[in-house]
PDB file of C-alpha atoms in Angstrom:
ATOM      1  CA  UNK W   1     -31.403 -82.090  60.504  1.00 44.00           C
ATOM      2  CA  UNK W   2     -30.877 -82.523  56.621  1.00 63.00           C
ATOM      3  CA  UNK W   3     -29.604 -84.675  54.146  1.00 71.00           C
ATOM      4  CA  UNK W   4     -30.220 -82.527  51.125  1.00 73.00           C
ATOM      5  CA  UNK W   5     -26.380 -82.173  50.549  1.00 84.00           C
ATOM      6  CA  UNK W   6     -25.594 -85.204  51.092  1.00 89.00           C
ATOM      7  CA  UNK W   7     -25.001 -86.814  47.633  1.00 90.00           C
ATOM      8  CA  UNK W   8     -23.294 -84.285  47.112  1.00 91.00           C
ATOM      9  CA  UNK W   9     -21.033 -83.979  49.418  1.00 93.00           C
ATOM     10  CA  UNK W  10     -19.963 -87.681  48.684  1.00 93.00           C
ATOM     11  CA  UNK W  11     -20.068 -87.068  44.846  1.00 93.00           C
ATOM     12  CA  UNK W  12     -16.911 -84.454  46.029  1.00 95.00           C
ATOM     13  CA  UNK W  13     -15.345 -86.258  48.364  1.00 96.00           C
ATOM     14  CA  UNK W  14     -15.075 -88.927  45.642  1.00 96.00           C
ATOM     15  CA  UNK W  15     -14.101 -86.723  42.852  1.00 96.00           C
ATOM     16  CA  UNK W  16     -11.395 -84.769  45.080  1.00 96.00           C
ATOM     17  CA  UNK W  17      -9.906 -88.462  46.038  1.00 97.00           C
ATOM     18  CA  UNK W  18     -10.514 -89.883  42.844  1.00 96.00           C
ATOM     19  CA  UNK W  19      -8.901 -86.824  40.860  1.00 96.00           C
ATOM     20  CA  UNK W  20      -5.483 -86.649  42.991  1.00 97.00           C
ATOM     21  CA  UNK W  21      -2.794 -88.718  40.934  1.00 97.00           C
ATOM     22  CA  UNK W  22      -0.884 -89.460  43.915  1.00 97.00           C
ATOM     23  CA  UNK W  23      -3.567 -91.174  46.120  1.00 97.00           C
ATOM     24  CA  UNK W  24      -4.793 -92.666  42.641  1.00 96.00           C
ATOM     25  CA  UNK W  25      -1.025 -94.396  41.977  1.00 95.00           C
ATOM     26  CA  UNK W  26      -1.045 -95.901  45.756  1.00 94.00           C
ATOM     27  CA  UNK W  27      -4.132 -97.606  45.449  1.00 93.00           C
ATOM     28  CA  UNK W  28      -3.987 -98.293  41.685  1.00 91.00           C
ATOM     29  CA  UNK W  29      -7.578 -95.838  40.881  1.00 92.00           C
ATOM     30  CA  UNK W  30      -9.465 -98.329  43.473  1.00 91.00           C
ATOM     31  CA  UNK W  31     -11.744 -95.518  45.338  1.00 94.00           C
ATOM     32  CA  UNK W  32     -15.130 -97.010  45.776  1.00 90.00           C
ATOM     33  CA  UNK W  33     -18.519 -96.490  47.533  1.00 85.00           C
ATOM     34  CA  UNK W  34     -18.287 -99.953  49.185  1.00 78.00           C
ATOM     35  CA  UNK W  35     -15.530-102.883  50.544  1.00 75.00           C
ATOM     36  CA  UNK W  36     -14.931-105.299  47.412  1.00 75.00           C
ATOM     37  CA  UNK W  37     -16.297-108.526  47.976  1.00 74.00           C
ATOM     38  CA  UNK W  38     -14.114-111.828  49.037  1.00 71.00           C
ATOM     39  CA  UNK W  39     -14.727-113.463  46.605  1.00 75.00           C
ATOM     40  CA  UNK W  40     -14.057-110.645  43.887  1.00 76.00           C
ATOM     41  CA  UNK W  41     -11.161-111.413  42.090  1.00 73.00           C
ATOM     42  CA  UNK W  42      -9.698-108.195  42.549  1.00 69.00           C
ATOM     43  CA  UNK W  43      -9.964-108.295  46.270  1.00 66.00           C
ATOM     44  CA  UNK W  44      -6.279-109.565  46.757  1.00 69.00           C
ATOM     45  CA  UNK W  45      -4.855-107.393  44.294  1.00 74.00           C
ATOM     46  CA  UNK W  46      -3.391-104.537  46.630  1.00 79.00           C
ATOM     47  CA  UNK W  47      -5.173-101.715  49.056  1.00 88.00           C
ATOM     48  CA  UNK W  48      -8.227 -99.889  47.956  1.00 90.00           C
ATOM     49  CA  UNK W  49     -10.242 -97.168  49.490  1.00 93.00           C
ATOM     50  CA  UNK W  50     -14.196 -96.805  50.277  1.00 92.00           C
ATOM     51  CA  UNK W  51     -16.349 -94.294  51.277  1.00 94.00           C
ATOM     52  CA  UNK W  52     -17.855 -95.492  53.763  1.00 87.00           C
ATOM     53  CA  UNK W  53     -20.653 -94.498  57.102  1.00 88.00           C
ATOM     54  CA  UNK W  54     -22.355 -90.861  57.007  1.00 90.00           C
ATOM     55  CA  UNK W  55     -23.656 -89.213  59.710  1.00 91.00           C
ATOM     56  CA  UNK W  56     -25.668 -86.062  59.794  1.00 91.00           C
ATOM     57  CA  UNK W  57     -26.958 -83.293  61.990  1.00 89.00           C
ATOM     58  CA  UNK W  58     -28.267 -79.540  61.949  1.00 87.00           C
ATOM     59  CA  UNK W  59     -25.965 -76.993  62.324  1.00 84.00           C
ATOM     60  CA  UNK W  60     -26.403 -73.413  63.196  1.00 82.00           C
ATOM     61  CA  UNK W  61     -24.798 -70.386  64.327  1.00 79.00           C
ATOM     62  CA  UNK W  62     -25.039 -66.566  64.367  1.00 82.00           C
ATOM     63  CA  UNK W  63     -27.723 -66.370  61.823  1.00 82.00           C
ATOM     64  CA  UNK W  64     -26.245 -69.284  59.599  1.00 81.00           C
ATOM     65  CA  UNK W  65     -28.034 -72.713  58.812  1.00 83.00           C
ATOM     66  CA  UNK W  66     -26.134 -75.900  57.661  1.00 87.00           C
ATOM     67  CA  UNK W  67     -25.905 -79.456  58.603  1.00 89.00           C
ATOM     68  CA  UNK W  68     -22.337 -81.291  59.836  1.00 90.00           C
ATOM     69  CA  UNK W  69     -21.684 -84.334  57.963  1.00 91.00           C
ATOM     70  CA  UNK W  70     -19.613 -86.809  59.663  1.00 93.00           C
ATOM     71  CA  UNK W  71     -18.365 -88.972  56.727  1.00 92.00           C
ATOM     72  CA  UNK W  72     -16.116 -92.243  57.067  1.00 92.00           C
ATOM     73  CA  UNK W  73     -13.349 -92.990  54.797  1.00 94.00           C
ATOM     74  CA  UNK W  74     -11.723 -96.551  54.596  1.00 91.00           C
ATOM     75  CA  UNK W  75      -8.251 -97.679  54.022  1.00 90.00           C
ATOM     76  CA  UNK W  76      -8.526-101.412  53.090  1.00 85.00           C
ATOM     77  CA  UNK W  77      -4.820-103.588  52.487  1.00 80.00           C
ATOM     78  CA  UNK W  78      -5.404-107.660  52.549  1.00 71.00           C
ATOM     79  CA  UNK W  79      -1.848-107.714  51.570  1.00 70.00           C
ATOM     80  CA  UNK W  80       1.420-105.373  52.296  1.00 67.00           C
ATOM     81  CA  UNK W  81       2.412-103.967  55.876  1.00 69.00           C
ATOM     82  CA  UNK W  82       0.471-101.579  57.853  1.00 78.00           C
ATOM     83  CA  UNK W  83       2.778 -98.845  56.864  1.00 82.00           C
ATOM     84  CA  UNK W  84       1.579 -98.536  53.297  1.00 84.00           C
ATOM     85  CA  UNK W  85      -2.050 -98.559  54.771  1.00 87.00           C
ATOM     86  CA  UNK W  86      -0.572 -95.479  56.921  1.00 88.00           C
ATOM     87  CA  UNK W  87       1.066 -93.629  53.696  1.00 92.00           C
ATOM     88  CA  UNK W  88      -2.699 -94.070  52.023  1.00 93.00           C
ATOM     89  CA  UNK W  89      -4.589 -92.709  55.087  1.00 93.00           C
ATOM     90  CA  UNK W  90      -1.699 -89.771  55.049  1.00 94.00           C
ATOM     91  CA  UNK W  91      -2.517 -89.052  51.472  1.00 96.00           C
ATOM     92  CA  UNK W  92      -6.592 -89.393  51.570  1.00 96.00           C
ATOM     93  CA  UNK W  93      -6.283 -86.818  54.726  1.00 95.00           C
ATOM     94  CA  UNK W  94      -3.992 -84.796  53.019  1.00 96.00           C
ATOM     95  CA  UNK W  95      -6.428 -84.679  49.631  1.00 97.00           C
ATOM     96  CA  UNK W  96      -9.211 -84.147  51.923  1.00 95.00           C
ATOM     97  CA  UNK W  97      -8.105 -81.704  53.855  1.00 93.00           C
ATOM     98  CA  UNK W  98      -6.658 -79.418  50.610  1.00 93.00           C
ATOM     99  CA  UNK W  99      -9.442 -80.024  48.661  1.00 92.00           C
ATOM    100  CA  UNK W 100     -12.191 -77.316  47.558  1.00 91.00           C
ATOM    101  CA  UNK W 101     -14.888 -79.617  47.413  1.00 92.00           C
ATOM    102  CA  UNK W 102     -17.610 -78.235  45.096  1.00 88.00           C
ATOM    103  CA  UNK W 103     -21.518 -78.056  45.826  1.00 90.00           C
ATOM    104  CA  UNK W 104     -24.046 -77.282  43.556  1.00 89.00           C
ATOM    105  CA  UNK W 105     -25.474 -75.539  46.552  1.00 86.00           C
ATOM    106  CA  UNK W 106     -23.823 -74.288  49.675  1.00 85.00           C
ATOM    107  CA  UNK W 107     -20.528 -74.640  50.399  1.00 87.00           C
ATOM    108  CA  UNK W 108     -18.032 -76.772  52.664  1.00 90.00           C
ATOM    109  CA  UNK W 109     -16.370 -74.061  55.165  1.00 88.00           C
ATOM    110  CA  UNK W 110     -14.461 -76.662  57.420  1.00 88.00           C
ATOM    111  CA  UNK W 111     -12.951 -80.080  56.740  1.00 90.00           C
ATOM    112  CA  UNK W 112     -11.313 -81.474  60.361  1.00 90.00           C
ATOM    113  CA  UNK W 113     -10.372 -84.840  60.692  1.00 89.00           C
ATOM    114  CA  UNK W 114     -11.841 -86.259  63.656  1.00 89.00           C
ATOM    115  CA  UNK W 115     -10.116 -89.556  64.280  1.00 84.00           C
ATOM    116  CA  UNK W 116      -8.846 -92.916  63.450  1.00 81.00           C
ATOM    117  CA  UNK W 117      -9.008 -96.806  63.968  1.00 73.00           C
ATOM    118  CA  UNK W 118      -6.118 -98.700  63.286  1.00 63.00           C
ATOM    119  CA  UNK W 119      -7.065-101.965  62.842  1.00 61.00           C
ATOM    120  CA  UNK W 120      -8.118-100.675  59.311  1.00 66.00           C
ATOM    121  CA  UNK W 121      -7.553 -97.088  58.690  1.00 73.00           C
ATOM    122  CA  UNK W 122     -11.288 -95.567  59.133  1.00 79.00           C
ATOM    123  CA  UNK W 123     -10.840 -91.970  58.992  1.00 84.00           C
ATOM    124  CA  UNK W 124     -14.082 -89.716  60.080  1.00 88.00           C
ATOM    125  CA  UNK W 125     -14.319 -86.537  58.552  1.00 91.00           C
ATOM    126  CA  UNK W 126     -16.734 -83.443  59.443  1.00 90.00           C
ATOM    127  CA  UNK W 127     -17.779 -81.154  56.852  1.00 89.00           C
ATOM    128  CA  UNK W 128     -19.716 -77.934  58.032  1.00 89.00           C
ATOM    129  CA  UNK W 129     -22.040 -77.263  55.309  1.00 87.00           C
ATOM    130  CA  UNK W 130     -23.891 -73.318  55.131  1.00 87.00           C
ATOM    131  CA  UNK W 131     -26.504 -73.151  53.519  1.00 81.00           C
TER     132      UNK W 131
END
């Protein structure tokens, strides 16, 4: 198992959800690497989204070596309905999903989504990685 890619793998993921002006406008540029605290003011001031639980594991087939990185991405609303929350999960899949996410070594050749919670929107990516 490895880890090697692993920064940078969430240094993309962030930059690819980060960089999209639609996901950006929904959640008002608040993409972070942790939930904002309670008692930050900004906690009540619309949804936000984190990156969030990683989980890696060796990967190989036919010759090739790589790891699978399952990485968790957060949808987070203390106000508004459960429908916006939907439209931002929507959007962060759809980024996610489209995006060519860059590695200064390797690349990503898959990006599935694997599933969802609802009771906030935790989405869990995998990203095959060769290497």
């Amino acid at each position: 198992m490895s880890v090697l890619r692993s920064l940078a793998l969430q240094e993309a993921i962030y930059a690819a959800l980060s960089g999209d002006a639609v996901l950006s406008g929904l959640v008002e540029g608040r993409i972070v690497d942790e939930p904002i605290h309670l008692d930050d003011p900004s906690a009540n001031s619309g949804p936000y989204v984190t990156l969030g639980d990683e989980r890696v594991r060796r990967w190989n087939a036919q010759g090739l070596l790589g790891s699978i990185h399952e990485a968790e991405v957060s949808v987070h609303a203390v106000t508004g309905g459960f429908s916006d929350v939907k439209q931002i999960a929507a959007e962060v899949e759809r980024v996610l999903r489209a995006a060519d996410l860059i590695l200064p070594e390797g690349r990503v050749v898959t990006a599935s989504l694997r599933g969802a919670r609802a009771r906030r929107i935790d989405l869990r990516f995998e990203f095959r990685v060769e290497t």
